[in-house]
Amino acid sequence: MKRILLSLLLATVSFTAYAQHFITDTAFRQKVENAFHAKMKLIGMKFYDTHGLRVSPEEEEALHFLYAYMPIADATDYPTAYHLNNVRTALRTRTAMAWGKTVPELLFRHFVLPMRVNNEPLDSSRAVFYRELSGRVKGLSMKDAILEVNHWCHERVTYEPSDARTSSPLQSIRTGRGRCGEESTFTVAALRSIGIPARQVYTPRWAHTDDNHAWVEAWADGKWYFIGACEPEAVLNLAWFNEPASRAMLMHTRAFGDYEGPEEVMLRTSNFTEINLIDNYGSTARIDFKIVDREGKPVDDARVDFKIYNYAEFYTAASKYTDRKGETFLSAGKGDMIVWASKDNQFGYAKASFGKDKSVTIRLLYNEKNIPRETDMDIVPPAQNAALPSVTKAQREENARRLAYEDSVRHAYIATFPTEETMKNYRYPAATPYIIKARGNWKTIKAFVEKYAGRQERALRLLSTLSDKDLRDMPMDILEDNMNARSSQLCPRVESEMILAPYKRFFEKVFAKDSARFRKNPALLVEWIRKNIRMNPDGQAMRIPQTPTSVWKSRITDWRSRDIFFVDVARSLDIEARMDAVTAKIQYRQGGKWVDVDFESEAQQTAKTGRLVLSFRPDGFLDDPKYYSHFTISKIVNGRTWLMTFDEGQLDMGGGATWSNTFRNGSTLDEGTYLLVTGQRMADGSVLAHSRFFRIEPGKTTTLPLDIRQESEGVKVIGSFNSEDLFEKDGGNVSILSQTGRGYYVLGILGVGQEPTNHALHDIEKMKDKLDKWGRPFVLLFKDETEARKFQTQKGEFPNLPRKTIFGIDKDGSIQKEIAREMKLHNAGQLPVFIIADTFNRIVFLSQGYTIGLGEQLVKTSSRL
């Protein structure tokens, strides 16, 4: 009898655990079920297959939540078993980790369970990271666990600029490098793997300098904290970007699903809830906006784009839609934005000053035929106002010790990558550069080269179409698919999409009967897609690109994946097709001409074009304005701006479109209305901007002046500094004056290995010729001997510093302290610090912390001395 009762009791306990709800709120659970069934109706139940997977009710609710809100690509490109394995690994953290039961359901649901962080490929990192980290953080508090995870991340990945495509977390580990978006994606994935709520935070663009940044917020014991991803500090809420973040206009994150948290909602879509986090970082203010038509009547559902001046364009950092009263609002840092409203091809815009304006009304007065007049605008960023947590000397020293060890771990791994030296006797020397660039993926590329040594010309042509990042993560099956396809169109990439699965030989087979007629007339392929591929009716859905094979299988997609699908299928059938690099138009080549693809039209045709010539007179400081640095051009389409993405060159390597190589003799543009934006960034972060609207008419040349506003006042003395101060050089103490001689000089205090210092030195390198022509010395000082030695190991990263560069050590920090004292710097420890001073002890230029374009600012100031 006792045995029977015990069995019944165990069965009851087992059933209770088995029947546990993942979502305890009945109303929200029903909302999720409704969204899940709507998604299944859209894509088909064949993409949700739990047959034989033995799914518990709790797991099924979690799966339904994920499928309800995931992008179509995640549902059609990854099997249900993949998503279920990740659900099970996530749920395990609730019992296996000490803090598992303390994480609120809301945060677990939106910031632990989801695999997707941004637009990266999904991988098996959750299970891998759990095995690596669960033991490492055992016994730690949540706060200490966050710090420890970040140290682990630093062992494996460090910063390196690259293209905009986001690698997966495991791909980042393989290459040992990542830009900030990849570092933060990787770190969020690591934290979530052990059940700590985490989210990627973006400032879409800085307000005070040309760039953007991403980092991580993690939740512990009732509060969100921030960290620099793969940049561990001794305490939370401390990073090199504390000061820049206090000057930002916007910070946001995307919470997976329909999130109902305490933060201000900026945008709610069928996939995510975009929330505003700016209040966590700086002083903010709210402005209420009202959008009206020509007659002053409210415009409902108008799109309102909040634009920050950055990289010489008014970049849309956030978008909202008006309510029935034509109203919306935004909280942002206390600086200036351009607010652009549009609906039904009508648009209007205004400058909004947060902290000064309380309300702004924008009238939709303009369209593509009726355009605004040219305008000067002074754009002012928020003032610096950061709060820094306290860190003891012992904490700093211990953190520095750990960083050095972690660097050694990562360097030991990177040392296993091939180099020119280790590959000098390789029997296929033409392939050597591709193998070296492949970093952690070098074995794959090497095996590919050797497997197809008998067809080396085609193999090398295929590799030549790949970016450096593609070489680092391209798997063998995709290389072989392109290698062995019949098509001569070898490039597997259309834009920045994820290439997850082979497709060329697949489309050879499925379109075998149609391939000949499609090649003869590619417009028939456009027609086939228009008739057979449905478009997702949700225009605000997240556009994660589907693989072309899943587009074919599901027969539903969005416009981005449709465009990629067309190019991939066309190339598979040996039709020359592309996405135009400047306009992002989809095109195929026929009769020696590129034909624009229009899926809404039965007739395909080449757009009518005109030419744009920009006139500019070099002024000694600015000889050849750069696209993205001094000017940009956007087309007005349906009342919104679309940037023309001319070549930007290699990141941190120069090159790219300029006035002289692209616009002096004229550049071809499609007919239509355009916006030319120019700007000059000042040392304090403000911008002298100018906007000019213009028309391109078919067959005609439009000539416009490239007006770049300059500061009208001369150089001012802004502080004092003793040129007799001493620093250590070659083991002895020398004065600044003894090294520079009489006259002006540049003095910099460096933070070795820190991202702001790396940017500053690269910017100075870009202006080496002009700075050498100026001929004045650069005194670059390290904080101590350890930093000086560390820089020696990295010196190869900065081979083009000015000729008269002098290195030394500010051993007791006295020079840094004097600059901070005399210039009344808010944060004396923020690096790098650069000044231009003279031997009469006058400072005429100051830059501190993170800024882009430092080299240009130094040249501009020096040209006026």
JSON list of N, CA, C and O in Angstrom, two decimals, residues 224-257:
[
{"chain": "A", "resi": 224, "resn": "TRP", "atom": "N", "xyz": [19.63, 46.89, -13.83]},
{"chain": "A", "resi": 224, "resn": "TRP", "atom": "CA", "xyz": [20.43, 46.75, -15.05]},
{"chain": "A", "resi": 224, "resn": "TRP", "atom": "C", "xyz": [21.75, 47.50, -14.88]},
{"chain": "A", "resi": 224, "resn": "TRP", "atom": "O", "xyz": [21.79, 48.63, -14.39]},
{"chain": "A", "resi": 225, "resn": "TYR", "atom": "N", "xyz": [22.85, 46.85, -15.33]},
{"chain": "A", "resi": 225, "resn": "TYR", "atom": "CA", "xyz": [24.19, 47.45, -15.31]},
{"chain": "A", "resi": 225, "resn": "TYR", "atom": "C", "xyz": [24.76, 47.36, -16.73]},
{"chain": "A", "resi": 225, "resn": "TYR", "atom": "O", "xyz": [24.38, 46.49, -17.51]},
{"chain": "A", "resi": 226, "resn": "PHE", "atom": "N", "xyz": [25.72, 48.25, -17.04]},
{"chain": "A", "resi": 226, "resn": "PHE", "atom": "CA", "xyz": [26.33, 48.16, -18.36]},
{"chain": "A", "resi": 226, "resn": "PHE", "atom": "C", "xyz": [27.80, 47.78, -18.26]},
{"chain": "A", "resi": 226, "resn": "PHE", "atom": "O", "xyz": [28.47, 48.02, -17.26]},
{"chain": "A", "resi": 227, "resn": "ILE", "atom": "N", "xyz": [28.29, 47.15, -19.34]},
{"chain": "A", "resi": 227, "resn": "ILE", "atom": "CA", "xyz": [29.70, 46.78, -19.47]},
{"chain": "A", "resi": 227, "resn": "ILE", "atom": "C", "xyz": [30.11, 47.01, -20.92]},
{"chain": "A", "resi": 227, "resn": "ILE", "atom": "O", "xyz": [29.28, 46.97, -21.84]},
{"chain": "A", "resi": 228, "resn": "GLY", "atom": "N", "xyz": [31.39, 47.25, -21.12]},
{"chain": "A", "resi": 228, "resn": "GLY", "atom": "CA", "xyz": [31.94, 47.28, -22.46]},
{"chain": "A", "resi": 228, "resn": "GLY", "atom": "C", "xyz": [32.22, 45.85, -22.89]},
{"chain": "A", "resi": 228, "resn": "GLY", "atom": "O", "xyz": [33.01, 45.14, -22.26]},
{"chain": "A", "resi": 229, "resn": "ALA", "atom": "N", "xyz": [31.58, 45.38, -23.95]},
{"chain": "A", "resi": 229, "resn": "ALA", "atom": "CA", "xyz": [31.69, 43.98, -24.36]},
{"chain": "A", "resi": 229, "resn": "ALA", "atom": "C", "xyz": [33.12, 43.62, -24.71]},
{"chain": "A", "resi": 229, "resn": "ALA", "atom": "O", "xyz": [33.78, 44.31, -25.50]},
{"chain": "A", "resi": 230, "resn": "CYS", "atom": "N", "xyz": [33.63, 42.55, -24.09]},
{"chain": "A", "resi": 230, "resn": "CYS", "atom": "CA", "xyz": [35.01, 42.07, -24.30]},
{"chain": "A", "resi": 230, "resn": "CYS", "atom": "C", "xyz": [36.04, 43.09, -23.84]},
{"chain": "A", "resi": 230, "resn": "CYS", "atom": "O", "xyz": [37.20, 43.02, -24.23]},
{"chain": "A", "resi": 231, "resn": "GLU", "atom": "N", "xyz": [35.59, 44.04, -23.01]},
{"chain": "A", "resi": 231, "resn": "GLU", "atom": "CA", "xyz": [36.48, 45.08, -22.47]},
{"chain": "A", "resi": 231, "resn": "GLU", "atom": "C", "xyz": [36.26, 45.14, -20.95]},
{"chain": "A", "resi": 231, "resn": "GLU", "atom": "O", "xyz": [35.68, 46.09, -20.42]},
{"chain": "A", "resi": 232, "resn": "PRO", "atom": "N", "xyz": [36.71, 44.11, -20.22]},
{"chain": "A", "resi": 232, "resn": "PRO", "atom": "CA", "xyz": [36.38, 44.02, -18.80]},
{"chain": "A", "resi": 232, "resn": "PRO", "atom": "C", "xyz": [37.01, 45.12, -17.96]},
{"chain": "A", "resi": 232, "resn": "PRO", "atom": "O", "xyz": [38.16, 45.50, -18.17]},
{"chain": "A", "resi": 233, "resn": "GLU", "atom": "N", "xyz": [36.21, 45.64, -17.05]},
{"chain": "A", "resi": 233, "resn": "GLU", "atom": "CA", "xyz": [36.68, 46.58, -16.05]},
{"chain": "A", "resi": 233, "resn": "GLU", "atom": "C", "xyz": [36.55, 45.93, -14.67]},
{"chain": "A", "resi": 233, "resn": "GLU", "atom": "O", "xyz": [35.96, 44.84, -14.53]},
{"chain": "A", "resi": 234, "resn": "ALA", "atom": "N", "xyz": [37.08, 46.60, -13.66]},
{"chain": "A", "resi": 234, "resn": "ALA", "atom": "CA", "xyz": [37.05, 46.04, -12.31]},
{"chain": "A", "resi": 234, "resn": "ALA", "atom": "C", "xyz": [35.67, 46.08, -11.68]},
{"chain": "A", "resi": 234, "resn": "ALA", "atom": "O", "xyz": [35.37, 45.31, -10.76]},
{"chain": "A", "resi": 235, "resn": "VAL", "atom": "N", "xyz": [34.83, 47.00, -12.15]},
{"chain": "A", "resi": 235, "resn": "VAL", "atom": "CA", "xyz": [33.48, 47.15, -11.60]},
{"chain": "A", "resi": 235, "resn": "VAL", "atom": "C", "xyz": [32.49, 47.32, -12.75]},
{"chain": "A", "resi": 235, "resn": "VAL", "atom": "O", "xyz": [32.88, 47.58, -13.89]},
{"chain": "A", "resi": 236, "resn": "LEU", "atom": "N", "xyz": [31.22, 47.20, -12.42]},
{"chain": "A", "resi": 236, "resn": "LEU", "atom": "CA", "xyz": [30.16, 47.42, -13.40]},
{"chain": "A", "resi": 236, "resn": "LEU", "atom": "C", "xyz": [29.95, 48.91, -13.62]},
{"chain": "A", "resi": 236, "resn": "LEU", "atom": "O", "xyz": [30.39, 49.75, -12.82]},
{"chain": "A", "resi": 237, "resn": "ASN", "atom": "N", "xyz": [29.27, 49.24, -14.70]},
{"chain": "A", "resi": 237, "resn": "ASN", "atom": "CA", "xyz": [28.95, 50.64, -15.04]},
{"chain": "A", "resi": 237, "resn": "ASN", "atom": "C", "xyz": [30.20, 51.48, -15.27]},
{"chain": "A", "resi": 237, "resn": "ASN", "atom": "O", "xyz": [30.21, 52.69, -15.04]},
{"chain": "A", "resi": 238, "resn": "LEU", "atom": "N", "xyz": [31.26, 50.83, -15.76]},
{"chain": "A", "resi": 238, "resn": "LEU", "atom": "CA", "xyz": [32.49, 51.54, -16.09]},
{"chain": "A", "resi": 238, "resn": "LEU", "atom": "C", "xyz": [33.01, 51.03, -17.42]},
{"chain": "A", "resi": 238, "resn": "LEU", "atom": "O", "xyz": [33.14, 49.82, -17.63]},
{"chain": "A", "resi": 239, "resn": "ALA", "atom": "N", "xyz": [33.29, 51.97, -18.33]},
{"chain": "A", "resi": 239, "resn": "ALA", "atom": "CA", "xyz": [33.84, 51.62, -19.64]},
{"chain": "A", "resi": 239, "resn": "ALA", "atom": "C", "xyz": [34.47, 52.87, -20.23]},
{"chain": "A", "resi": 239, "resn": "ALA", "atom": "O", "xyz": [34.28, 53.98, -19.72]},
{"chain": "A", "resi": 240, "resn": "TRP", "atom": "N", "xyz": [35.22, 52.70, -21.31]},
{"chain": "A", "resi": 240, "resn": "TRP", "atom": "CA", "xyz": [35.85, 53.86, -21.92]},
{"chain": "A", "resi": 240, "resn": "TRP", "atom": "C", "xyz": [34.82, 54.85, -22.45]},
{"chain": "A", "resi": 240, "resn": "TRP", "atom": "O", "xyz": [35.12, 56.03, -22.66]},
{"chain": "A", "resi": 241, "resn": "PHE", "atom": "N", "xyz": [33.57, 54.39, -22.64]},
{"chain": "A", "resi": 241, "resn": "PHE", "atom": "CA", "xyz": [32.55, 55.25, -23.26]},
{"chain": "A", "resi": 241, "resn": "PHE", "atom": "C", "xyz": [31.63, 55.91, -22.25]},
{"chain": "A", "resi": 241, "resn": "PHE", "atom": "O", "xyz": [30.58, 56.44, -22.64]},
{"chain": "A", "resi": 242, "resn": "ASN", "atom": "N", "xyz": [31.97, 55.91, -20.96]},
{"chain": "A", "resi": 242, "resn": "ASN", "atom": "CA", "xyz": [31.12, 56.64, -19.99]},
{"chain": "A", "resi": 242, "resn": "ASN", "atom": "C", "xyz": [30.89, 58.08, -20.43]},
{"chain": "A", "resi": 242, "resn": "ASN", "atom": "O", "xyz": [29.75, 58.57, -20.42]},
{"chain": "A", "resi": 243, "resn": "GLU", "atom": "N", "xyz": [31.96, 58.77, -20.78]},
{"chain": "A", "resi": 243, "resn": "GLU", "atom": "CA", "xyz": [31.84, 60.18, -21.17]},
{"chain": "A", "resi": 243, "resn": "GLU", "atom": "C", "xyz": [31.10, 60.34, -22.50]},
{"chain": "A", "resi": 243, "resn": "GLU", "atom": "O", "xyz": [30.15, 61.14, -22.59]},
{"chain": "A", "resi": 244, "resn": "PRO", "atom": "N", "xyz": [31.50, 59.62, -23.58]},
{"chain": "A", "resi": 244, "resn": "PRO", "atom": "CA", "xyz": [30.73, 59.74, -24.83]},
{"chain": "A", "resi": 244, "resn": "PRO", "atom": "C", "xyz": [29.25, 59.43, -24.65]},
{"chain": "A", "resi": 244, "resn": "PRO", "atom": "O", "xyz": [28.39, 60.08, -25.24]},
{"chain": "A", "resi": 245, "resn": "ALA", "atom": "N", "xyz": [28.95, 58.41, -23.84]},
{"chain": "A", "resi": 245, "resn": "ALA", "atom": "CA", "xyz": [27.54, 58.03, -23.64]},
{"chain": "A", "resi": 245, "resn": "ALA", "atom": "C", "xyz": [26.75, 59.16, -23.01]},
{"chain": "A", "resi": 245, "resn": "ALA", "atom": "O", "xyz": [25.55, 59.33, -23.28]},
{"chain": "A", "resi": 246, "resn": "SER", "atom": "N", "xyz": [27.40, 59.95, -22.15]},
{"chain": "A", "resi": 246, "resn": "SER", "atom": "CA", "xyz": [26.69, 61.07, -21.52]},
{"chain": "A", "resi": 246, "resn": "SER", "atom": "C", "xyz": [26.37, 62.16, -22.53]},
{"chain": "A", "resi": 246, "resn": "SER", "atom": "O", "xyz": [25.54, 63.04, -22.26]},
{"chain": "A", "resi": 247, "resn": "ARG", "atom": "N", "xyz": [27.02, 62.11, -23.71]},
{"chain": "A", "resi": 247, "resn": "ARG", "atom": "CA", "xyz": [26.78, 63.12, -24.75]},
{"chain": "A", "resi": 247, "resn": "ARG", "atom": "C", "xyz": [25.87, 62.60, -25.87]},
{"chain": "A", "resi": 247, "resn": "ARG", "atom": "O", "xyz": [25.64, 63.30, -26.85]},
{"chain": "A", "resi": 248, "resn": "ALA", "atom": "N", "xyz": [25.39, 61.38, -25.73]},
{"chain": "A", "resi": 248, "resn": "ALA", "atom": "CA", "xyz": [24.60, 60.78, -26.80]},
{"chain": "A", "resi": 248, "resn": "ALA", "atom": "C", "xyz": [23.18, 61.34, -26.83]},
{"chain": "A", "resi": 248, "resn": "ALA", "atom": "O", "xyz": [22.65, 61.82, -25.83]},
{"chain": "A", "resi": 249, "resn": "MET", "atom": "N", "xyz": [22.57, 61.26, -27.99]},
{"chain": "A", "resi": 249, "resn": "MET", "atom": "CA", "xyz": [21.18, 61.68, -28.15]},
{"chain": "A", "resi": 249, "resn": "MET", "atom": "C", "xyz": [20.21, 60.53, -27.88]},
{"chain": "A", "resi": 249, "resn": "MET", "atom": "O", "xyz": [19.14, 60.73, -27.31]},
{"chain": "A", "resi": 250, "resn": "LEU", "atom": "N", "xyz": [20.58, 59.33, -28.30]},
{"chain": "A", "resi": 250, "resn": "LEU", "atom": "CA", "xyz": [19.68, 58.19, -28.16]},
{"chain": "A", "resi": 250, "resn": "LEU", "atom": "C", "xyz": [20.46, 56.93, -27.83]},
{"chain": "A", "resi": 250, "resn": "LEU", "atom": "O", "xyz": [21.57, 56.73, -28.31]},
{"chain": "A", "resi": 251, "resn": "MET", "atom": "N", "xyz": [19.88, 56.08, -27.01]},
{"chain": "A", "resi": 251, "resn": "MET", "atom": "CA", "xyz": [20.32, 54.70, -26.79]},
{"chain": "A", "resi": 251, "resn": "MET", "atom": "C", "xyz": [19.08, 53.82, -26.93]},
{"chain": "A", "resi": 251, "resn": "MET", "atom": "O", "xyz": [18.03, 54.17, -26.41]},
{"chain": "A", "resi": 252, "resn": "HIS", "atom": "N", "xyz": [19.23, 52.70, -27.60]},
{"chain": "A", "resi": 252, "resn": "HIS", "atom": "CA", "xyz": [18.07, 51.82, -27.64]},
{"chain": "A", "resi": 252, "resn": "HIS", "atom": "C", "xyz": [18.49, 50.36, -27.62]},
{"chain": "A", "resi": 252, "resn": "HIS", "atom": "O", "xyz": [19.65, 50.02, -27.80]},
{"chain": "A", "resi": 253, "resn": "THR", "atom": "N", "xyz": [17.52, 49.51, -27.34]},
{"chain": "A", "resi": 253, "resn": "THR", "atom": "CA", "xyz": [17.70, 48.08, -27.44]},
{"chain": "A", "resi": 253, "resn": "THR", "atom": "C", "xyz": [16.40, 47.48, -27.97]},
{"chain": "A", "resi": 253, "resn": "THR", "atom": "O", "xyz": [15.33, 48.10, -27.87]},
{"chain": "A", "resi": 254, "resn": "ARG", "atom": "N", "xyz": [16.52, 46.29, -28.52]},
{"chain": "A", "resi": 254, "resn": "ARG", "atom": "CA", "xyz": [15.34, 45.58, -29.00]},
{"chain": "A", "resi": 254, "resn": "ARG", "atom": "C", "xyz": [15.04, 44.41, -28.09]},
{"chain": "A", "resi": 254, "resn": "ARG", "atom": "O", "xyz": [15.86, 43.49, -27.96]},
{"chain": "A", "resi": 255, "resn": "ALA", "atom": "N", "xyz": [13.87, 44.44, -27.48]},
{"chain": "A", "resi": 255, "resn": "ALA", "atom": "CA", "xyz": [13.42, 43.34, -26.66]},
{"chain": "A", "resi": 255, "resn": "ALA", "atom": "C", "xyz": [12.62, 42.39, -27.53]},
{"chain": "A", "resi": 255, "resn": "ALA", "atom": "O", "xyz": [11.68, 42.81, -28.21]},
{"chain": "A", "resi": 256, "resn": "PHE", "atom": "N", "xyz": [13.00, 41.11, -27.53]},
{"chain": "A", "resi": 256, "resn": "PHE", "atom": "CA", "xyz": [12.29, 40.13, -28.35]},
{"chain": "A", "resi": 256, "resn": "PHE", "atom": "C", "xyz": [10.83, 40.05, -27.92]},
{"chain": "A", "resi": 256, "resn": "PHE", "atom": "O", "xyz": [10.51, 39.99, -26.74]},
{"chain": "A", "resi": 257, "resn": "GLY", "atom": "N", "xyz": [9.93, 40.08, -28.89]},
{"chain": "A", "resi": 257, "resn": "GLY", "atom": "CA", "xyz": [8.52, 39.89, -28.61]},
{"chain": "A", "resi": 257, "resn": "GLY", "atom": "C", "xyz": [7.81, 41.16, -28.17]},
{"chain": "A", "resi": 257, "resn": "GLY", "atom": "O", "xyz": [8.32, 42.27, -28.27]}
]
